[in-house]
PDB file of C-alpha atoms (C1' of nucleotides) in Angstrom:
ATOM      1  CA  UNK A 249      -0.014  -0.059  -0.007  1.00 71.00           C
ATOM      2  CA  UNK A 250       1.495   3.314  -1.154  1.00 74.00           C
ATOM      3  CA  UNK A 251       1.710   5.959   1.589  1.00 76.00           C
ATOM      4  CA  UNK A 252      -0.332   8.396  -0.581  1.00 84.00           C
ATOM      5  CA  UNK A 253      -3.115   5.960  -1.112  1.00 89.00           C
ATOM      6  CA  UNK A 254      -3.147   5.230   2.546  1.00 90.00           C
ATOM      7  CA  UNK A 255      -3.329   8.864   3.297  1.00 92.00           C
ATOM      8  CA  UNK A 256      -6.349   9.192   0.984  1.00 93.00           C
ATOM      9  CA  UNK A 257      -8.378   6.717   3.013  1.00 96.00           C
ATOM     10  CA  UNK A 258      -7.290   8.226   6.284  1.00 96.00           C
ATOM     11  CA  UNK A 259      -8.425  11.646   5.146  1.00 95.00           C
ATOM     12  CA  UNK A 260     -11.793  10.335   4.075  1.00 95.00           C
ATOM     13  CA  UNK A 261     -12.162   8.424   7.325  1.00 96.00           C
ATOM     14  CA  UNK A 262     -11.377  11.577   9.330  1.00 96.00           C
ATOM     15  CA  UNK A 263     -14.310  13.353   7.656  1.00 95.00           C
ATOM     16  CA  UNK A 264     -16.637  10.445   8.196  1.00 95.00           C
ATOM     17  CA  UNK A 265     -15.638  10.258  11.841  1.00 97.00           C
ATOM     18  CA  UNK A 266     -16.373  13.880  12.275  1.00 97.00           C
ATOM     19  CA  UNK A 267     -19.942  13.055  11.234  1.00 96.00           C
ATOM     20  CA  UNK A 268     -20.232   9.825  13.142  1.00 97.00           C
ATOM     21  CA  UNK A 269     -21.841  11.079  16.359  1.00 98.00           C
ATOM     22  CA  UNK A 270     -25.528  11.582  17.138  1.00 97.00           C
ATOM     23  CA  UNK A 271     -25.204  15.042  18.442  1.00 98.00           C
ATOM     24  CA  UNK A 272     -23.042  16.153  15.503  1.00 98.00           C
ATOM     25  CA  UNK A 273     -25.444  14.670  12.994  1.00 97.00           C
ATOM     26  CA  UNK A 274     -28.259  16.558  14.730  1.00 97.00           C
ATOM     27  CA  UNK A 275     -26.365  19.789  14.568  1.00 98.00           C
ATOM     28  CA  UNK A 276     -25.502  19.290  10.860  1.00 96.00           C
ATOM     29  CA  UNK A 277     -29.197  18.894  10.100  1.00 95.00           C
ATOM     30  CA  UNK A 278     -30.030  21.924  12.152  1.00 97.00           C
ATOM     31  CA  UNK A 279     -27.271  23.976  10.328  1.00 97.00           C
ATOM     32  CA  UNK A 280     -28.917  23.049   6.993  1.00 95.00           C
ATOM     33  CA  UNK A 281     -31.751  25.359   7.915  1.00 96.00           C
ATOM     34  CA  UNK A 282     -29.368  28.131   8.511  1.00 97.00           C
ATOM     35  CA  UNK A 283     -26.444  29.376  10.709  1.00 98.00           C
ATOM     36  CA  UNK A 284     -26.927  28.828  14.450  1.00 98.00           C
ATOM     37  CA  UNK A 285     -24.940  30.039  17.465  1.00 98.00           C
ATOM     38  CA  UNK A 286     -23.511  27.529  20.014  1.00 98.00           C
ATOM     39  CA  UNK A 287     -26.219  28.315  22.525  1.00 98.00           C
ATOM     40  CA  UNK A 288     -28.980  27.388  20.027  1.00 98.00           C
ATOM     41  CA  UNK A 289     -27.198  24.144  19.291  1.00 98.00           C
ATOM     42  CA  UNK A 290     -26.620  23.436  22.897  1.00 98.00           C
ATOM     43  CA  UNK A 291     -30.352  23.734  23.528  1.00 96.00           C
ATOM     44  CA  UNK A 292     -31.018  21.380  20.592  1.00 96.00           C
ATOM     45  CA  UNK A 293     -28.690  18.601  21.723  1.00 96.00           C
ATOM     46  CA  UNK A 294     -29.088  19.160  25.425  1.00 95.00           C
ATOM     47  CA  UNK A 295     -25.463  18.698  26.507  1.00 97.00           C
ATOM     48  CA  UNK A 296     -23.054  20.927  28.340  1.00 97.00           C
ATOM     49  CA  UNK A 297     -21.998  24.028  26.303  1.00 98.00           C
ATOM     50  CA  UNK A 298     -18.382  23.057  26.435  1.00 98.00           C
ATOM     51  CA  UNK A 299     -19.279  19.653  24.987  1.00 98.00           C
ATOM     52  CA  UNK A 300     -21.157  21.246  22.139  1.00 98.00           C
ATOM     53  CA  UNK A 301     -18.321  23.549  21.485  1.00 98.00           C
ATOM     54  CA  UNK A 302     -15.906  20.633  21.209  1.00 98.00           C
ATOM     55  CA  UNK A 303     -18.202  18.841  18.799  1.00 98.00           C
ATOM     56  CA  UNK A 304     -18.317  21.968  16.594  1.00 98.00           C
ATOM     57  CA  UNK A 305     -14.552  22.139  16.812  1.00 98.00           C
ATOM     58  CA  UNK A 306     -14.276  18.614  15.518  1.00 98.00           C
ATOM     59  CA  UNK A 307     -16.512  19.395  12.582  1.00 97.00           C
ATOM     60  CA  UNK A 308     -14.733  22.613  11.912  1.00 97.00           C
ATOM     61  CA  UNK A 309     -11.467  20.795  11.849  1.00 95.00           C
ATOM     62  CA  UNK A 310     -12.819  18.413   9.296  1.00 95.00           C
ATOM     63  CA  UNK A 311     -13.930  21.255   7.112  1.00 94.00           C
ATOM     64  CA  UNK A 312     -17.563  20.492   7.506  1.00 95.00           C
ATOM     65  CA  UNK A 313     -18.527  23.844   9.047  1.00 96.00           C
ATOM     66  CA  UNK A 314     -17.067  27.341   9.530  1.00 96.00           C
ATOM     67  CA  UNK A 315     -17.726  29.970  12.092  1.00 97.00           C
ATOM     68  CA  UNK A 316     -18.504  33.597  11.988  1.00 97.00           C
ATOM     69  CA  UNK A 317     -18.083  35.815  14.979  1.00 96.00           C
ATOM     70  CA  UNK A 318     -20.648  38.492  15.758  1.00 95.00           C
ATOM     71  CA  UNK A 319     -20.003  40.198  18.933  1.00 94.00           C
ATOM     72  CA  UNK A 320     -19.715  37.618  21.642  1.00 95.00           C
ATOM     73  CA  UNK A 321     -21.695  34.973  19.783  1.00 97.00           C
ATOM     74  CA  UNK A 322     -20.257  32.689  17.311  1.00 98.00           C
ATOM     75  CA  UNK A 323     -22.450  31.534  14.342  1.00 98.00           C
ATOM     76  CA  UNK A 324     -21.713  28.189  12.779  1.00 98.00           C
ATOM     77  CA  UNK A 325     -22.482  27.568   9.130  1.00 97.00           C
ATOM     78  CA  UNK A 326     -22.643  24.383   7.095  1.00 95.00           C
ATOM     79  CA  UNK A 327     -20.089  24.296   4.314  1.00 92.00           C
ATOM     80  CA  UNK A 328     -21.437  21.705   2.046  1.00 84.00           C
ATOM     81  CA  UNK A 329     -25.102  20.600   2.126  1.00 78.00           C
ATOM     82  CA  UNK A 330     -24.038  17.341   0.325  1.00 81.00           C
ATOM     83  CA  UNK A 331     -23.525  15.820   3.822  1.00 82.00           C
ATOM     84  CA  UNK A 332     -27.357  15.590   3.817  1.00 84.00           C
ATOM     85  CA  UNK A 333     -27.459  13.394   0.794  1.00 82.00           C
ATOM     86  CA  UNK A 334     -25.067  11.416   2.906  1.00 81.00           C
ATOM     87  CA  UNK A 335     -27.527  11.053   5.751  1.00 87.00           C
ATOM     88  CA  UNK A 336     -30.259  10.211   3.223  1.00 86.00           C
ATOM     89  CA  UNK A 337     -28.037   7.256   2.088  1.00 84.00           C
ATOM     90  CA  UNK A 338     -27.590   6.138   5.634  1.00 89.00           C
ATOM     91  CA  UNK A 339     -31.333   6.167   6.163  1.00 90.00           C
ATOM     92  CA  UNK A 340     -31.733   3.890   3.073  1.00 87.00           C
ATOM     93  CA  UNK A 341     -29.389   1.421   4.698  1.00 86.00           C
ATOM     94  CA  UNK A 342     -31.396   1.652   7.909  1.00 91.00           C
ATOM     95  CA  UNK A 343     -34.693   1.056   6.027  1.00 89.00           C
ATOM     96  CA  UNK A 344     -33.086  -1.915   4.411  1.00 85.00           C
ATOM     97  CA  UNK A 345     -31.975  -3.338   7.682  1.00 87.00           C
ATOM     98  CA  UNK A 346     -35.325  -2.810   9.349  1.00 90.00           C
ATOM     99  CA  UNK A 347     -37.112  -4.608   6.410  1.00 88.00           C
ATOM    100  CA  UNK A 348     -34.837  -7.404   7.047  1.00 82.00           C
ATOM    101  CA  UNK A 349     -35.606  -7.505  10.682  1.00 83.00           C
ATOM    102  CA  UNK A 350     -39.272  -7.594  10.013  1.00 89.00           C
ATOM    103  CA  UNK A 351     -38.881 -10.454   7.579  1.00 84.00           C
ATOM    104  CA  UNK A 352     -37.024 -12.431  10.361  1.00 80.00           C
ATOM    105  CA  UNK A 353     -39.709 -11.510  12.851  1.00 82.00           C
ATOM    106  CA  UNK A 354     -42.504 -12.769  10.541  1.00 85.00           C
ATOM    107  CA  UNK A 355     -40.670 -15.968  10.030  1.00 75.00           C
ATOM    108  CA  UNK A 356     -40.377 -16.506  13.791  1.00 73.00           C
ATOM    109  CA  UNK A 357     -43.979 -15.977  14.314  1.00 79.00           C
ATOM    110  CA  UNK A 358     -44.917 -18.392  11.630  1.00 74.00           C
ATOM    111  CA  UNK A 359     -42.625 -21.146  13.064  1.00 72.00           C
ATOM    112  CA  UNK A 360     -44.061 -20.596  16.518  1.00 72.00           C
ATOM    113  CA  UNK A 361     -47.584 -20.896  15.295  1.00 73.00           C
ATOM    114  CA  UNK A 362     -46.773 -24.130  13.414  1.00 73.00           C
ATOM    115  CA  UNK A 363     -44.953 -25.755  16.330  1.00 64.00           C
TER     116      UNK A 363
ATOM    117  CA  UNK B  42     -35.474  15.467  23.109  1.00 70.00           C
ATOM    118  CA  UNK B  43     -37.801  12.505  22.722  1.00 74.00           C
ATOM    119  CA  UNK B  44     -36.210   9.164  23.147  1.00 76.00           C
ATOM    120  CA  UNK B  45     -37.317   8.063  19.701  1.00 84.00           C
ATOM    121  CA  UNK B  46     -35.745  10.958  18.041  1.00 89.00           C
ATOM    122  CA  UNK B  47     -32.564  10.476  19.935  1.00 90.00           C
ATOM    123  CA  UNK B  48     -32.665   6.864  18.921  1.00 92.00           C
ATOM    124  CA  UNK B  49     -32.815   7.968  15.325  1.00 93.00           C
ATOM    125  CA  UNK B  50     -29.594   9.822  15.490  1.00 96.00           C
ATOM    126  CA  UNK B  51     -27.933   7.158  17.317  1.00 96.00           C
ATOM    127  CA  UNK B  52     -28.850   4.628  14.610  1.00 94.00           C
ATOM    128  CA  UNK B  53     -27.571   6.892  11.902  1.00 95.00           C
ATOM    129  CA  UNK B  54     -24.336   7.584  13.839  1.00 96.00           C
ATOM    130  CA  UNK B  55     -23.729   3.822  14.273  1.00 96.00           C
ATOM    131  CA  UNK B  56     -23.801   3.329  10.572  1.00 95.00           C
ATOM    132  CA  UNK B  57     -21.550   6.164   9.897  1.00 95.00           C
ATOM    133  CA  UNK B  58     -19.072   4.937  12.531  1.00 97.00           C
ATOM    134  CA  UNK B  59     -19.045   1.559  10.745  1.00 97.00           C
ATOM    135  CA  UNK B  60     -17.619   3.409   7.690  1.00 96.00           C
ATOM    136  CA  UNK B  61     -15.395   5.804   9.558  1.00 97.00           C
ATOM    137  CA  UNK B  62     -12.153   3.820   9.331  1.00 98.00           C
ATOM    138  CA  UNK B  63      -9.513   3.781   6.607  1.00 97.00           C
ATOM    139  CA  UNK B  64      -9.410   0.076   6.273  1.00 98.00           C
ATOM    140  CA  UNK B  65     -13.092  -0.224   6.224  1.00 98.00           C
ATOM    141  CA  UNK B  66     -13.524   2.405   3.547  1.00 97.00           C
ATOM    142  CA  UNK B  67     -10.869   0.665   1.532  1.00 97.00           C
ATOM    143  CA  UNK B  68     -12.811  -2.654   1.832  1.00 98.00           C
ATOM    144  CA  UNK B  69     -16.069  -1.138   0.889  1.00 96.00           C
ATOM    145  CA  UNK B  70     -14.569   0.318  -2.265  1.00 95.00           C
ATOM    146  CA  UNK B  71     -13.112  -3.101  -3.111  1.00 97.00           C
ATOM    147  CA  UNK B  72     -16.387  -4.878  -2.415  1.00 97.00           C
ATOM    148  CA  UNK B  73     -18.114  -2.544  -4.891  1.00 95.00           C
ATOM    149  CA  UNK B  74     -16.176  -4.489  -7.612  1.00 96.00           C
ATOM    150  CA  UNK B  75     -17.631  -7.809  -6.367  1.00 97.00           C
ATOM    151  CA  UNK B  76     -17.653 -10.205  -3.386  1.00 98.00           C
ATOM    152  CA  UNK B  77     -14.310 -10.825  -1.756  1.00 98.00           C
ATOM    153  CA  UNK B  78     -13.105 -13.352   0.758  1.00 98.00           C
ATOM    154  CA  UNK B  79     -11.484 -12.345   4.024  1.00 98.00           C
ATOM    155  CA  UNK B  80      -8.037 -13.363   2.657  1.00 98.00           C
ATOM    156  CA  UNK B  81      -8.324 -11.069  -0.300  1.00 98.00           C
ATOM    157  CA  UNK B  82      -9.308  -8.186   1.903  1.00 98.00           C
ATOM    158  CA  UNK B  83      -6.436  -8.886   4.265  1.00 98.00           C
ATOM    159  CA  UNK B  84      -4.005  -8.667   1.444  1.00 96.00           C
ATOM    160  CA  UNK B  85      -5.573  -5.343   0.379  1.00 96.00           C
ATOM    161  CA  UNK B  86      -5.402  -3.602   3.746  1.00 96.00           C
ATOM    162  CA  UNK B  87      -2.329  -5.357   4.937  1.00 95.00           C
ATOM    163  CA  UNK B  88      -3.387  -6.041   8.593  1.00 97.00           C
ATOM    164  CA  UNK B  89      -3.671  -9.216  10.688  1.00 97.00           C
ATOM    165  CA  UNK B  90      -6.480 -11.374   9.417  1.00 98.00           C
ATOM    166  CA  UNK B  91      -8.193 -11.285  12.839  1.00 98.00           C
ATOM    167  CA  UNK B  92      -8.264  -7.460  12.536  1.00 98.00           C
ATOM    168  CA  UNK B  93      -9.844  -7.612   9.056  1.00 98.00           C
ATOM    169  CA  UNK B  94     -12.376 -10.134  10.278  1.00 98.00           C
ATOM    170  CA  UNK B  95     -13.310  -7.781  13.062  1.00 98.00           C
ATOM    171  CA  UNK B  96     -13.651  -4.857  10.773  1.00 98.00           C
ATOM    172  CA  UNK B  97     -15.949  -6.954   8.620  1.00 98.00           C
ATOM    173  CA  UNK B  98     -18.054  -7.875  11.588  1.00 98.00           C
ATOM    174  CA  UNK B  99     -18.534  -4.106  12.488  1.00 98.00           C
ATOM    175  CA  UNK B 100     -19.785  -3.535   8.861  1.00 97.00           C
ATOM    176  CA  UNK B 101     -21.924  -6.622   8.964  1.00 97.00           C
ATOM    177  CA  UNK B 102     -23.437  -5.534  12.211  1.00 95.00           C
ATOM    178  CA  UNK B 103     -24.254  -2.084  10.742  1.00 95.00           C
ATOM    179  CA  UNK B 104     -25.943  -3.820   7.881  1.00 94.00           C
ATOM    180  CA  UNK B 105     -23.493  -2.504   5.278  1.00 95.00           C
ATOM    181  CA  UNK B 106     -22.401  -6.008   4.142  1.00 97.00           C
ATOM    182  CA  UNK B 107     -23.444  -9.578   4.267  1.00 96.00           C
ATOM    183  CA  UNK B 108     -21.484 -12.850   4.038  1.00 97.00           C
ATOM    184  CA  UNK B 109     -21.895 -16.015   2.105  1.00 97.00           C
ATOM    185  CA  UNK B 110     -19.976 -19.101   3.130  1.00 97.00           C
ATOM    186  CA  UNK B 111     -18.571 -21.321   0.480  1.00 96.00           C
ATOM    187  CA  UNK B 112     -16.688 -24.179   1.889  1.00 95.00           C
ATOM    188  CA  UNK B 113     -14.161 -22.821   4.364  1.00 95.00           C
ATOM    189  CA  UNK B 114     -14.068 -19.368   2.809  1.00 97.00           C
ATOM    190  CA  UNK B 115     -16.450 -16.609   3.596  1.00 98.00           C
ATOM    191  CA  UNK B 116     -17.310 -14.174   0.837  1.00 98.00           C
ATOM    192  CA  UNK B 117     -18.424 -10.661   1.815  1.00 98.00           C
ATOM    193  CA  UNK B 118     -20.825  -8.709  -0.326  1.00 97.00           C
ATOM    194  CA  UNK B 119     -21.776  -4.992  -0.310  1.00 95.00           C
ATOM    195  CA  UNK B 120     -25.391  -4.524   0.439  1.00 92.00           C
ATOM    196  CA  UNK B 121     -25.937  -1.054  -0.779  1.00 84.00           C
ATOM    197  CA  UNK B 122     -23.663   0.734  -3.292  1.00 78.00           C
ATOM    198  CA  UNK B 123     -24.985   4.099  -2.189  1.00 81.00           C
ATOM    199  CA  UNK B 124     -22.309   4.208   0.383  1.00 82.00           C
ATOM    200  CA  UNK B 125     -20.065   5.058  -2.663  1.00 84.00           C
ATOM    201  CA  UNK B 126     -22.143   8.199  -3.364  1.00 82.00           C
ATOM    202  CA  UNK B 127     -21.431   8.809   0.202  1.00 81.00           C
ATOM    203  CA  UNK B 128     -17.687   8.611  -0.436  1.00 87.00           C
ATOM    204  CA  UNK B 129     -18.016  10.780  -3.368  1.00 86.00           C
ATOM    205  CA  UNK B 130     -19.553  13.500  -1.197  1.00 84.00           C
ATOM    206  CA  UNK B 131     -16.666  13.199   1.297  1.00 89.00           C
ATOM    207  CA  UNK B 132     -14.257  13.739  -1.450  1.00 90.00           C
ATOM    208  CA  UNK B 133     -16.039  16.850  -2.445  1.00 87.00           C
ATOM    209  CA  UNK B 134     -15.562  18.125   1.035  1.00 87.00           C
ATOM    210  CA  UNK B 135     -11.853  17.227   0.839  1.00 91.00           C
ATOM    211  CA  UNK B 136     -11.542  19.044  -2.522  1.00 90.00           C
ATOM    212  CA  UNK B 137     -13.181  22.037  -0.976  1.00 85.00           C
ATOM    213  CA  UNK B 138     -10.773  21.931   1.954  1.00 87.00           C
ATOM    214  CA  UNK B 139      -7.747  21.537  -0.144  1.00 90.00           C
ATOM    215  CA  UNK B 140      -8.792  24.425  -2.322  1.00 88.00           C
ATOM    216  CA  UNK B 141      -9.012  26.566   0.755  1.00 83.00           C
ATOM    217  CA  UNK B 142      -5.569  25.455   1.965  1.00 83.00           C
ATOM    218  CA  UNK B 143      -4.128  26.477  -1.401  1.00 89.00           C
ATOM    219  CA  UNK B 144      -5.696  29.873  -1.176  1.00 84.00           C
ATOM    220  CA  UNK B 145      -4.093  30.328   2.246  1.00 81.00           C
ATOM    221  CA  UNK B 146      -0.734  29.183   0.918  1.00 83.00           C
ATOM    222  CA  UNK B 147      -0.784  31.557  -1.946  1.00 85.00           C
ATOM    223  CA  UNK B 148      -1.657  34.287   0.411  1.00 77.00           C
ATOM    224  CA  UNK B 149       1.334  33.417   2.645  1.00 73.00           C
ATOM    225  CA  UNK B 150       3.651  33.332  -0.256  1.00 80.00           C
ATOM    226  CA  UNK B 151       2.522  36.800  -1.372  1.00 75.00           C
ATOM    227  CA  UNK B 152       2.863  38.346   1.992  1.00 72.00           C
ATOM    228  CA  UNK B 153       6.444  36.879   2.320  1.00 72.00           C
ATOM    229  CA  UNK B 154       7.403  38.183  -1.079  1.00 73.00           C
ATOM    230  CA  UNK B 155       6.106  41.685  -0.120  1.00 73.00           C
ATOM    231  CA  UNK B 156       7.776  41.840   3.323  1.00 64.00           C
TER     232      UNK B 156
ATOM    233  C1'  DT C 220     -10.702 -39.969  12.068  1.00 97.48           C
ATOM    234  C1'  DG C 221      -6.912 -36.624  11.436  1.00 97.48           C
ATOM    235  C1'  DA C 222      -4.534 -32.971   9.088  1.00 97.48           C
ATOM    236  C1'  DC C 223      -5.195 -28.764   6.745  1.00 97.48           C
ATOM    237  C1'  DT C 224      -7.203 -24.185   5.504  1.00 97.48           C
ATOM    238  C1'  DA C 225     -10.074 -20.154   6.267  1.00 97.48           C
ATOM    239  C1'  DT C 226     -12.112 -17.585   9.461  1.00 97.48           C
ATOM    240  C1'  DT C 227     -13.702 -16.077  14.083  1.00 97.48           C
ATOM    241  C1'  DT C 228     -13.241 -15.336  19.070  1.00 97.48           C
ATOM    242  C1'  DG C 229     -10.999 -14.115  23.515  1.00 97.48           C
ATOM    243  C1'  DG C 230      -7.590 -11.703  25.895  1.00 97.48           C
ATOM    244  C1'  DC C 231      -4.841  -7.873  26.361  1.00 97.48           C
ATOM    245  C1'  DT C 232      -2.659  -3.353  25.728  1.00 97.48           C
ATOM    246  C1'  DA C 233      -2.370   1.141  23.716  1.00 97.48           C
ATOM    247  C1'  DT C 234      -4.800   4.870  22.137  1.00 97.48           C
ATOM    248  C1'  DA C 235      -8.880   7.753  21.177  1.00 97.48           C
ATOM    249  C1'  DT C 236     -13.303   9.724  22.285  1.00 97.48           C
ATOM    250  C1'  DT C 237     -16.759  11.691  25.131  1.00 97.48           C
ATOM    251  C1'  DA C 238     -18.648  14.091  28.807  1.00 97.48           C
ATOM    252  C1'  DC C 239     -18.578  17.001  32.645  1.00 97.48           C
ATOM    253  C1'  DC C 240     -16.704  20.751  35.696  1.00 97.48           C
ATOM    254  C1'  DA C 241     -13.941  24.693  36.514  1.00 97.48           C
ATOM    255  C1'  DA C 242     -11.134  28.182  34.740  1.00 97.48           C
ATOM    256  C1'  DA C 243      -9.590  31.238  30.846  1.00 97.48           C
ATOM    257  C1'  DT C 244     -10.877  34.381  26.902  1.00 97.48           C
ATOM    258  C1'  DA C 245     -13.133  37.804  24.430  1.00 97.48           C
ATOM    259  C1'  DA C 246     -16.581  41.274  23.296  1.00 97.48           C
ATOM    260  C1'  DG C 247     -19.892  44.642  24.817  1.00 97.48           C
ATOM    261  C1'  DC C 248     -21.670  47.879  27.928  1.00 97.48           C
ATOM    262  C1'  DA C 249     -22.306  50.627  32.365  1.00 97.48           C
TER     263       DA C 249
ATOM    264  C1'  DT D 250     -12.096  49.922  34.415  1.00 97.48           C
ATOM    265  C1'  DG D 251     -15.294  46.354  36.158  1.00 97.48           C
ATOM    266  C1'  DC D 252     -19.399  43.468  35.063  1.00 97.48           C
ATOM    267  C1'  DT D 253     -21.893  40.375  32.185  1.00 97.48           C
ATOM    268  C1'  DT D 254     -22.604  37.148  28.462  1.00 97.48           C
ATOM    269  C1'  DA D 255     -20.889  33.674  24.877  1.00 97.48           C
ATOM    270  C1'  DT D 256     -17.578  30.698  23.996  1.00 97.48           C
ATOM    271  C1'  DT D 257     -13.349  28.043  24.288  1.00 97.48           C
ATOM    272  C1'  DT D 258      -9.754  25.480  26.728  1.00 97.48           C
ATOM    273  C1'  DG D 259      -7.689  22.390  30.217  1.00 97.48           C
ATOM    274  C1'  DG D 260      -8.167  18.693  33.285  1.00 97.48           C
ATOM    275  C1'  DT D 261      -9.885  14.238  34.355  1.00 97.48           C
ATOM    276  C1'  DA D 262     -12.526   9.969  34.462  1.00 97.48           C
ATOM    277  C1'  DA D 263     -15.300   6.561  32.020  1.00 97.48           C
ATOM    278  C1'  DT D 264     -15.863   4.214  27.972  1.00 97.48           C
ATOM    279  C1'  DA D 265     -14.925   2.676  23.110  1.00 97.48           C
ATOM    280  C1'  DT D 266     -11.837   1.295  19.607  1.00 97.48           C
ATOM    281  C1'  DA D 267      -7.968  -0.980  17.142  1.00 97.48           C
ATOM    282  C1'  DG D 268      -4.450  -3.869  16.832  1.00 97.48           C
ATOM    283  C1'  DC D 269      -1.944  -8.172  17.598  1.00 97.48           C
ATOM    284  C1'  DC D 270      -1.364 -12.946  19.322  1.00 97.48           C
ATOM    285  C1'  DA D 271      -2.986 -17.324  20.554  1.00 97.48           C
ATOM    286  C1'  DA D 272      -6.636 -20.484  20.746  1.00 97.48           C
ATOM    287  C1'  DA D 273     -11.153 -22.003  19.100  1.00 97.48           C
ATOM    288  C1'  DT D 274     -14.369 -23.327  15.061  1.00 97.48           C
ATOM    289  C1'  DA D 275     -15.849 -25.007  10.800  1.00 97.48           C
ATOM    290  C1'  DG D 276     -15.451 -27.178   6.442  1.00 97.48           C
ATOM    291  C1'  DT D 277     -12.538 -30.220   3.206  1.00 97.48           C
ATOM    292  C1'  DC D 278     -10.245 -33.997   1.928  1.00 97.48           C
ATOM    293  C1'  DA D 279      -7.145 -37.984   2.369  1.00 97.48           C
TER     294       DA D 279
END
DNA sequence: TGACTATTTGGCTATATTACCAAATAAGCA
DNA sequence: TGCTTATTTGGTAATATAGCCAAATAGTCA
């Protein structure tokens, strides 16, 4: 494995990781509606403000969001809305999984009935 | 935050997490070309076979892949190829970030030249 | 059955992530 | 300047993740 190729996958993974947290996903979706300050996002996710700030730092570091200071408040903006297509794809995977679970469940019910 | 809504984001994050690793991304891309056995994937990522097997278990658990046993070898298949659109989106974020870095770099060069 | 191959599991250590609290910064205003 | 508000940073403990080795499983074939 060439170092450059390896690097490519590490870079990609870093961005995915920055999205792979419930609070962060929630915030990304909220930011799609428009810029939000830390306090608004804190209310949304219901965690300590320092925690929220750190989550935002992670996403900023990955280049998913940027921040604009206005007085004492900091407004975070979503950089690319394509992360939402992203989430749509994840939801398709979930639907697929759920459908499969249902199929298994139906099968169980049937075999109980027949036993 | 209602528990069900919270659950939704946790489910999504779990799937993202299952993708958020260089080796796993590499494997997903390889599996797009067709089913592969663990040994082939091991060669690809260059890690211990047990490590590769555990990575595959993570993805299987998230419903991203499924496995078919054929004799002693296990072939892994990609379930949804939409995870690749996903990767395409990540690459767009990366491009965007790189472009920004270049802009900063150019700016630095200029200011050095002028100082 | 016994040996061989492919894969998974268990155990362990090192590292990373997350969350909270407390303290530090930074901007605006009396 | 001193106070207040919004946010970030540092410290720390709990938990999760990743990697390797060794051992266990499972299937094939002689």
